Short mmCIF file of C-alpha atoms in Angstrom, two decimals:
data_model
loop_
_atom_site.label_atom_id
_atom_site.label_comp_id
_atom_site.label_asym_id
_atom_site.label_seq_id
_atom_site.Cartn_x
_atom_site.Cartn_y
_atom_site.Cartn_z
CA MET C 1 102.33 110.70 109.14
CA SER C 2 101.77 110.05 105.46
CA GLU C 3 104.16 111.66 102.97
CA ARG C 4 102.93 113.17 99.71
CA PHE C 5 105.51 113.26 96.94
CA ARG C 6 104.46 115.52 94.07
CA VAL C 7 106.09 114.05 90.98
CA HIS C 8 106.05 114.94 87.31
CA PRO C 9 103.63 112.60 85.48
CA VAL C 10 105.92 112.03 82.50
CA ASP C 11 109.43 112.53 83.90
CA PRO C 12 109.18 111.79 87.64
CA GLN C 13 111.98 113.11 89.83
CA ALA C 14 114.40 110.26 90.58
CA ARG C 15 115.04 111.36 94.18
CA LEU C 16 111.32 111.24 95.01
CA ILE C 17 110.87 107.88 93.34
CA GLU C 18 113.82 106.53 95.32
CA ARG C 19 112.36 107.84 98.58
CA ALA C 20 109.10 106.05 97.83
CA ALA C 21 110.97 102.88 96.82
CA ASP C 22 112.94 102.95 100.07
CA LEU C 23 109.72 103.18 102.05
CA LEU C 24 108.32 100.19 100.17
CA ARG C 25 111.46 98.16 100.81
CA ARG C 26 110.95 98.87 104.52
CA GLY C 27 107.42 97.50 104.44
CA ALA C 28 105.37 100.62 103.68
CA LEU C 29 101.99 100.87 101.98
CA GLY C 30 101.75 103.46 99.21
CA LEU C 31 99.51 105.06 96.62
CA CYS C 32 100.76 105.12 93.04
CA PRO C 33 99.24 106.47 89.82
CA THR C 34 98.72 103.97 87.01
CA ASP C 35 97.07 103.95 83.61
CA ALA C 36 93.81 102.89 85.30
CA GLY C 37 93.55 105.12 88.35
CA TYR C 38 95.58 105.27 91.56
CA SER C 39 96.36 101.93 93.22
CA LEU C 40 97.50 100.75 96.62
CA VAL C 41 100.98 99.21 96.30
CA TRP C 42 103.32 97.20 98.55
CA THR C 43 106.05 94.59 98.18
CA MET C 44 105.47 90.84 98.22
CA GLU C 45 107.31 90.56 101.54
CA ALA C 46 105.34 93.33 103.28
CA ARG C 47 102.82 91.18 105.15
CA ASP C 48 101.93 93.97 107.60
CA ALA C 49 101.08 96.29 104.70
CA GLU C 50 98.98 93.55 103.13
CA ASP C 51 97.12 93.02 106.41
CA ARG C 52 96.38 96.75 106.48
CA VAL C 53 94.91 96.52 102.98
CA LEU C 54 92.70 93.59 104.02
CA ARG C 55 91.38 95.56 107.01
CA MET C 56 91.05 98.82 105.06
CA ARG C 57 89.01 97.25 102.28
CA ALA C 58 87.27 94.65 104.50
CA LEU C 59 88.60 91.79 102.36
CA ASP C 60 89.14 88.17 103.31
CA THR C 61 92.56 86.56 103.10
CA LYS C 62 91.70 84.80 99.83
CA HIS C 63 91.13 88.03 97.92
CA PRO C 64 93.21 88.01 94.71
CA PHE C 65 95.69 90.87 94.40
CA THR C 66 97.42 91.93 91.19
CA LEU C 67 101.16 92.02 90.57
CA LEU C 68 102.49 95.10 88.78
CA CYS C 69 105.50 94.11 86.68
CA GLY C 70 107.98 96.20 84.79
CA ALA C 71 108.89 93.73 82.03
CA LEU C 72 107.68 90.56 80.35
CA SER C 73 110.68 88.72 81.79
CA GLU C 74 109.25 89.29 85.26
CA VAL C 75 105.85 88.02 84.14
CA GLY C 76 107.41 84.77 82.96
CA ARG C 77 109.00 84.24 86.36
CA LEU C 78 105.71 84.55 88.27
CA GLY C 79 103.14 83.20 85.82
CA ARG C 80 103.24 80.46 83.20
CA LEU C 81 103.01 81.70 79.63
CA ASP C 82 102.07 79.57 76.64
CA ASP C 83 103.29 80.84 73.27
CA TRP C 84 99.90 82.39 72.42
CA ALA C 85 99.69 84.04 75.85
CA PHE C 86 103.16 85.51 75.44
CA ARG C 87 102.24 86.94 72.04
CA LEU C 88 99.05 88.40 73.48
CA LEU C 89 100.83 90.07 76.38
CA ARG C 90 103.50 91.43 74.07
CA SER C 91 100.83 92.99 71.85
CA LEU C 92 98.79 94.56 74.69
CA THR C 93 101.46 95.68 77.15
CA PRO C 94 102.24 98.02 78.64
CA GLY C 95 98.61 99.03 79.04
CA PRO C 96 95.51 98.91 81.26
CA CYS C 97 95.01 95.15 81.01
CA THR C 98 95.13 92.55 83.79
CA PHE C 99 96.03 89.04 82.71
CA ILE C 100 94.98 86.00 84.77
CA LEU C 101 97.79 83.47 84.35
CA PRO C 102 98.55 80.05 85.82
CA ALA C 103 100.87 80.69 88.76
CA ALA C 104 104.54 79.73 88.45
CA SER C 105 106.07 77.49 91.10
CA GLU C 106 108.16 80.24 92.71
CA LEU C 107 105.17 82.49 93.37
CA PRO C 108 104.39 82.52 97.12
CA ARG C 109 101.50 80.17 97.91
CA ARG C 110 99.45 82.89 99.61
CA LEU C 111 99.33 84.89 96.35
CA LYS C 112 97.88 82.08 94.26
CA GLN C 113 94.16 82.35 93.71
CA SER C 114 92.51 79.43 95.50
CA LYS C 115 91.76 76.25 93.53
CA ARG C 116 92.78 77.73 90.18
CA ARG C 117 96.35 78.46 91.37
CA ALA C 118 96.38 81.58 89.21
CA ILE C 119 97.65 85.14 89.56
CA GLY C 120 96.62 88.48 88.11
CA ILE C 121 99.50 90.34 86.46
CA ARG C 122 99.77 93.60 84.58
CA LEU C 123 102.38 95.94 83.12
CA PRO C 124 101.11 99.50 83.69
CA ASP C 125 101.61 102.16 81.04
CA HIS C 126 102.38 105.05 83.38
CA PRO C 127 105.87 106.56 83.79
CA VAL C 128 105.55 106.95 87.58
CA ALA C 129 104.44 103.35 88.15
CA GLN C 130 107.15 102.09 85.82
CA ALA C 131 109.81 104.17 87.59
CA LEU C 132 108.71 102.92 91.01
CA ILE C 133 108.79 99.26 89.97
CA ALA C 134 112.25 99.77 88.46
CA ALA C 135 113.52 101.47 91.62
CA VAL C 136 112.22 98.72 93.93
CA ARG C 137 113.67 96.13 91.50
CA GLU C 138 110.80 93.72 91.91
CA PRO C 139 107.10 93.47 91.05
CA LEU C 140 104.67 95.16 93.42
CA LEU C 141 101.39 93.87 94.78
CA SER C 142 98.48 96.16 94.10
CA THR C 143 94.75 96.59 94.47
CA THR C 144 92.12 99.21 93.76
CA LEU C 145 91.09 101.90 96.23
CA LEU C 146 87.40 101.09 96.65
CA LEU C 147 86.68 101.15 100.38
CA PRO C 148 83.68 99.53 102.13
CA ASP C 149 81.84 102.83 102.69
CA ASP C 150 82.43 104.12 99.16
CA GLU C 151 79.77 103.66 96.54
CA GLU C 152 82.24 105.12 94.08
CA LEU C 153 85.63 106.78 94.34
CA ALA C 154 87.10 108.81 91.49
CA SER C 155 90.38 106.93 91.82
CA HIS C 156 91.90 108.77 88.85
CA GLU C 157 91.49 112.20 90.48
CA ALA C 158 94.50 112.96 92.68
CA GLU C 159 92.76 115.31 95.11
CA ALA C 160 89.83 112.94 95.66
CA VAL C 161 92.24 110.07 96.29
CA ALA C 162 94.31 112.11 98.72
CA GLU C 163 91.29 113.36 100.65
CA ARG C 164 89.81 109.87 101.06
CA THR C 165 92.81 107.60 101.49
CA GLU C 166 96.06 109.52 102.09
CA ARG C 167 95.73 109.18 105.88
CA LEU C 168 95.47 105.39 105.51
CA VAL C 169 98.82 104.91 103.76
CA ASP C 170 102.48 105.77 104.36
CA PHE C 171 102.99 107.78 101.17
CA MET C 172 101.33 108.98 97.99
CA LEU C 173 103.09 109.57 94.70
CA ASP C 174 100.98 112.45 93.45
CA ALA C 175 101.30 112.87 89.69
CA GLY C 176 98.00 114.67 89.26
CA ASP C 177 94.97 113.11 87.63
CA CYS C 178 95.50 109.97 85.58
CA GLU C 179 93.42 107.86 83.22
CA PRO C 180 90.36 106.22 84.83
CA GLY C 181 89.95 102.51 85.39
CA PRO C 182 89.08 99.77 85.52
CA THR C 183 91.49 97.62 83.57
CA SER C 184 90.30 95.06 81.09
CA VAL C 185 90.70 91.54 82.48
CA ILE C 186 91.79 88.68 80.22
CA ASP C 187 91.75 85.11 81.50
CA CYS C 188 94.68 83.17 80.05
CA THR C 189 94.31 80.01 82.14
CA GLY C 190 92.47 78.04 79.44
CA ASP C 191 93.27 77.00 75.90
CA GLU C 192 92.49 80.47 74.53
CA PRO C 193 92.08 83.96 75.98
CA GLU C 194 88.74 85.02 77.43
CA LEU C 195 87.82 88.67 77.98
CA VAL C 196 86.06 88.61 81.36
CA ARG C 197 85.87 92.37 81.95
CA GLN C 198 85.91 95.25 79.52
CA GLY C 199 87.91 98.17 80.88
CA PHE C 200 87.68 101.93 80.50
CA ARG C 201 89.76 101.64 77.34
CA PRO C 202 87.83 98.98 75.34
CA LEU C 203 89.67 96.26 73.50
CA ALA C 204 88.82 93.35 71.23
CA LEU C 205 90.66 90.04 71.20
#
């Protein structure tokens, strides 16, 4: 049975965050609020949870997931950062931006986007997501909630998310409604950044 932890959106209760983190460490699949809607989250080692996501969203095994990181130091361990890319990330994070970076050597092979050997990384600007990443002590894999039968899901509205997807996961960190998505996507695999998707909160490079 899925657990629903009702947490404060600005100052989440540490005991509830720790309960969610413990579930993730044991291989669970969760729902977490971010600064661009609720996201599915799981640890890099939780292959069963990842398989559930693939089945739930009818994705193939090459679908690129995004890593949620808590600090720039974690980003540098998983993706390669040129000086200009580091300055860009520092200026735009935390925030609703996903950065496509060349994958670092220690990133698991299965997480590297095919051919390009890249990875999507972001640092969310939401206290609950930040607290969860800190409690797990490692970046979390994530993806959006859009399911095959959904033309559109209001993924920023807590009740809509719970009604549609709570039964499909092990827990939900319910912090009420959050800011809508999607994130802006910035490709940093070339010689200069390229804005490939404008998010709900527009930005200019």
